[in-house]
Amino acid sequence: MFRLLLEGMGNTLLIFFVTLIASLPVGLGVSFCRMSKKPIIRWVTKIYISIMRGTPLMLQLLVVRYGPYLLFGIRCTDAYDIYAVLIAFIVNYAAYFAEIYRSGIESVPVGQYEAAQILGFGKVQTFFTVILPQVIKRVLPSITNETITLVKDTSLAFAIGLVEMFTRAKQIASKETSMLPYLFAGILYYIFNYAVAFGMEKAEKAFGYYEIK
């Protein structure tokens, strides 16, 4: 039983890491669009973020998985399941991270930009060497919360039939008529979340150097 749960954990880990690695930089790009001086870019981005945050992730999963066929008649094989999950998760979490980044960027005092300009820094150099480290320090607690939520959201992949740890636990529990698979799955989720929280706490301490007092 435990071995089967660990097999399901493989897809859980895949969804988690690919989503996190992809959505963090994508979210930063989306935050730039959200703060763009061009109204059309700003409003399109605002609508995208509003839709992603205002509709259930499970619904978005179903749209990405079955939308190609229902809308355009394009049949997708079962191999598309994992790609559908990753696309839906990345697009969803990028929207949340974008708003977190935006709040962090807007919280940095204007004086930081002015000081960098006086020192001869260009806009790009100013952002990546002066502003971004401070932003990361400020938004890490919020990113940590979203990351922990991501661990638990991976279980939503069952909605389109992708077998991950939660789905595997359901299958075993149904077959053996036992609650133990759920218990073990809960323990594995907890350990995973604890490891994530521990790692993010270390990251917060590392970026404590950039705290403005």
Short mmCIF file of C-alpha atoms in Angstrom, two decimals:
data_model
loop_
_atom_site.label_atom_id
_atom_site.label_comp_id
_atom_site.label_asym_id
_atom_site.label_seq_id
_atom_site.Cartn_x
_atom_site.Cartn_y
_atom_site.Cartn_z
CA MET A 1 0.00 0.00 0.00
CA PHE A 2 2.69 2.46 1.01
CA ARG A 3 4.61 1.65 -2.18
CA LEU A 4 1.56 2.45 -4.29
CA LEU A 5 1.11 5.77 -2.51
CA LEU A 6 4.75 6.65 -3.20
CA GLU A 7 4.20 5.84 -6.87
CA GLY A 8 1.33 8.32 -6.89
CA MET A 9 3.60 10.79 -5.10
CA GLY A 10 5.68 10.94 -8.29
CA ASN A 11 2.98 12.88 -10.18
CA THR A 12 2.31 15.00 -7.09
CA LEU A 13 5.96 16.06 -6.99
CA LEU A 14 6.02 16.65 -10.74
CA ILE A 15 2.97 18.92 -10.62
CA PHE A 16 4.35 20.81 -7.63
CA PHE A 17 7.87 21.49 -8.89
CA VAL A 18 7.02 22.25 -12.51
CA THR A 19 4.21 24.59 -11.45
CA LEU A 20 6.40 26.40 -8.92
CA ILE A 21 9.44 26.73 -11.19
CA ALA A 22 7.35 27.98 -14.13
CA SER A 23 4.73 30.13 -12.40
CA LEU A 24 7.16 32.23 -10.34
CA PRO A 25 8.94 33.86 -13.33
CA VAL A 26 5.73 33.93 -15.39
CA GLY A 27 4.01 35.67 -12.49
CA LEU A 28 6.75 38.30 -12.42
CA GLY A 29 6.21 38.97 -16.11
CA VAL A 30 2.45 39.20 -15.59
CA SER A 31 3.00 41.69 -12.75
CA PHE A 32 4.97 43.92 -15.15
CA CYS A 33 2.05 43.80 -17.60
CA ARG A 34 -0.35 44.57 -14.75
CA MET A 35 1.65 47.73 -13.97
CA SER A 36 2.19 48.67 -17.62
CA LYS A 37 1.68 52.28 -18.65
CA LYS A 38 -0.26 51.05 -21.69
CA PRO A 39 -3.97 50.81 -20.71
CA ILE A 40 -4.79 47.93 -23.08
CA ILE A 41 -2.02 45.71 -21.66
CA ARG A 42 -2.91 46.68 -18.11
CA TRP A 43 -6.62 45.94 -18.53
CA VAL A 44 -6.17 42.66 -20.41
CA THR A 45 -3.84 41.48 -17.66
CA LYS A 46 -6.28 42.64 -15.00
CA ILE A 47 -9.10 40.65 -16.63
CA TYR A 48 -6.89 37.54 -16.85
CA ILE A 49 -5.95 37.78 -13.17
CA SER A 50 -9.58 38.39 -12.21
CA ILE A 51 -10.73 35.27 -14.07
CA MET A 52 -7.98 33.08 -12.64
CA ARG A 53 -8.65 34.22 -9.08
CA GLY A 54 -12.42 34.31 -9.43
CA THR A 55 -13.03 30.80 -10.78
CA PRO A 56 -12.22 27.41 -9.20
CA LEU A 57 -8.96 25.77 -10.20
CA MET A 58 -10.89 22.53 -10.78
CA LEU A 59 -13.06 24.30 -13.38
CA GLN A 60 -9.94 25.62 -15.08
CA LEU A 61 -8.53 22.09 -15.17
CA LEU A 62 -11.67 20.82 -16.88
CA VAL A 63 -11.61 23.64 -19.43
CA VAL A 64 -7.97 23.05 -20.35
CA ARG A 65 -8.44 19.26 -20.55
CA TYR A 66 -11.76 19.06 -22.40
CA GLY A 67 -11.96 22.51 -23.99
CA PRO A 68 -9.95 21.57 -27.13
CA TYR A 69 -12.52 18.91 -28.04
CA LEU A 70 -15.70 20.67 -26.92
CA LEU A 71 -14.72 23.97 -28.54
CA PHE A 72 -12.66 22.96 -31.57
CA GLY A 73 -13.30 19.24 -32.03
CA ILE A 74 -9.66 18.40 -31.31
CA ARG A 75 -9.34 14.98 -29.67
CA CYS A 76 -6.61 14.68 -27.04
CA THR A 77 -5.14 11.37 -25.88
CA ASP A 78 -4.70 10.39 -22.24
CA ALA A 79 -1.08 11.50 -22.55
CA TYR A 80 -2.40 15.07 -22.64
CA ASP A 81 -3.72 14.76 -19.05
CA ILE A 82 -0.44 15.70 -17.39
CA TYR A 83 0.10 18.62 -19.77
CA ALA A 84 -3.43 19.87 -19.13
CA VAL A 85 -2.79 19.79 -15.38
CA LEU A 86 0.52 21.63 -15.70
CA ILE A 87 -0.91 24.30 -18.02
CA ALA A 88 -3.90 24.94 -15.76
CA PHE A 89 -1.78 25.06 -12.60
CA ILE A 90 0.87 27.35 -14.08
CA VAL A 91 -1.65 29.78 -15.53
CA ASN A 92 -3.60 29.83 -12.26
CA TYR A 93 -0.67 30.26 -9.89
CA ALA A 94 1.05 32.81 -12.13
CA ALA A 95 -1.97 35.08 -11.59
CA TYR A 96 -1.70 34.80 -7.81
CA PHE A 97 2.06 35.31 -7.81
CA ALA A 98 1.65 38.32 -10.12
CA GLU A 99 -0.48 40.12 -7.55
CA ILE A 100 1.94 39.20 -4.78
CA TYR A 101 4.85 40.59 -6.80
CA ARG A 102 2.90 43.73 -7.66
CA SER A 103 2.17 44.46 -4.01
CA GLY A 104 5.85 43.95 -3.18
CA ILE A 105 7.12 46.15 -5.99
CA GLU A 106 4.71 48.96 -5.17
CA SER A 107 5.72 48.83 -1.50
CA VAL A 108 9.35 49.70 -2.24
CA PRO A 109 9.94 53.43 -1.51
CA VAL A 110 10.49 55.68 -4.53
CA GLY A 111 13.71 56.82 -2.87
CA GLN A 112 15.26 53.43 -3.68
CA TYR A 113 14.82 54.11 -7.39
CA GLU A 114 16.10 57.66 -7.08
CA ALA A 115 19.19 56.56 -5.14
CA ALA A 116 20.01 53.95 -7.78
CA GLN A 117 19.58 56.54 -10.52
CA ILE A 118 21.99 58.88 -8.76
CA LEU A 119 24.53 56.04 -8.63
CA GLY A 120 24.22 55.68 -12.40
CA PHE A 121 22.19 52.46 -12.51
CA GLY A 122 19.95 51.84 -15.50
CA LYS A 123 16.31 50.78 -15.09
CA VAL A 124 16.97 47.07 -15.61
CA GLN A 125 20.04 47.08 -13.37
CA THR A 126 18.16 49.01 -10.71
CA PHE A 127 15.32 46.51 -10.66
CA PHE A 128 17.38 43.33 -10.54
CA THR A 129 20.13 44.50 -8.19
CA VAL A 130 18.31 46.92 -5.88
CA ILE A 131 14.54 46.44 -6.07
CA LEU A 132 14.00 42.72 -6.70
CA PRO A 133 15.96 41.46 -3.63
CA GLN A 134 13.87 43.76 -1.43
CA VAL A 135 10.67 42.64 -3.15
CA ILE A 136 11.51 38.98 -2.60
CA LYS A 137 12.16 39.66 1.07
CA ARG A 138 8.78 41.37 1.42
CA VAL A 139 6.70 38.83 -0.49
CA LEU A 140 8.27 35.57 0.71
CA PRO A 141 5.67 35.02 3.49
CA SER A 142 2.85 35.35 0.95
CA ILE A 143 4.67 33.13 -1.56
CA THR A 144 5.17 30.57 1.21
CA ASN A 145 1.41 30.46 1.85
CA GLU A 146 0.68 29.98 -1.85
CA THR A 147 3.36 27.29 -2.12
CA ILE A 148 1.84 25.34 0.76
CA THR A 149 -1.56 25.67 -0.89
CA LEU A 150 -0.04 24.34 -4.11
CA VAL A 151 1.04 21.15 -2.34
CA LYS A 152 -2.57 20.48 -1.35
CA ASP A 153 -4.03 21.62 -4.69
CA THR A 154 -2.10 18.92 -6.53
CA SER A 155 -4.84 16.55 -5.38
CA LEU A 156 -7.26 18.33 -7.76
CA ALA A 157 -5.60 16.53 -10.66
CA PHE A 158 -7.98 13.64 -9.94
CA ALA A 159 -10.73 15.73 -11.60
CA ILE A 160 -9.41 14.82 -15.06
CA GLY A 161 -8.33 11.30 -14.17
CA LEU A 162 -4.63 11.88 -13.55
CA VAL A 163 -3.38 9.47 -10.91
CA GLU A 164 -1.46 11.26 -8.18
CA MET A 165 -1.15 10.44 -4.49
CA PHE A 166 -4.68 11.41 -3.44
CA THR A 167 -6.24 9.47 -6.33
CA ARG A 168 -4.09 6.46 -5.49
CA ALA A 169 -5.21 6.68 -1.85
CA LYS A 170 -8.87 6.71 -2.95
CA GLN A 171 -8.33 3.66 -5.14
CA ILE A 172 -6.63 1.69 -2.38
CA ALA A 173 -9.20 2.73 0.24
CA SER A 174 -12.04 1.67 -2.03
CA LYS A 175 -10.42 -1.67 -2.81
CA GLU A 176 -9.47 -2.51 0.78
CA THR A 177 -12.41 -0.75 2.47
CA SER A 178 -10.02 0.96 4.85
CA MET A 179 -9.21 4.47 6.05
CA LEU A 180 -5.50 3.70 6.39
CA PRO A 181 -4.62 4.85 2.84
CA TYR A 182 -6.11 8.28 3.62
CA LEU A 183 -4.18 8.39 6.89
CA PHE A 184 -0.89 7.58 5.20
CA ALA A 185 -1.62 10.04 2.40
CA GLY A 186 -2.31 12.74 5.00
CA ILE A 187 1.00 11.99 6.71
CA LEU A 188 2.88 12.25 3.40
CA TYR A 189 1.16 15.55 2.56
CA TYR A 190 2.06 16.87 6.00
CA ILE A 191 5.72 15.86 5.66
CA PHE A 192 5.85 17.45 2.21
CA ASN A 193 4.31 20.69 3.49
CA TYR A 194 6.62 20.72 6.51
CA ALA A 195 9.65 20.41 4.23
CA VAL A 196 8.36 23.24 2.03
CA ALA A 197 7.68 25.50 5.03
CA PHE A 198 11.13 24.72 6.46
CA GLY A 199 12.83 25.56 3.18
CA MET A 200 10.91 28.80 2.75
CA GLU A 201 11.73 29.81 6.32
CA LYS A 202 15.42 29.36 5.51
CA ALA A 203 14.96 31.49 2.39
CA GLU A 204 13.30 34.26 4.44
CA LYS A 205 16.27 34.33 6.81
CA ALA A 206 18.69 34.42 3.88
CA PHE A 207 16.91 37.44 2.41
CA GLY A 208 16.79 39.15 5.82
CA TYR A 209 19.93 41.00 4.71
CA TYR A 210 17.75 43.13 2.42
CA GLU A 211 15.31 44.21 5.11
CA ILE A 212 14.92 47.96 5.30
CA LYS A 213 14.81 49.20 8.89
#
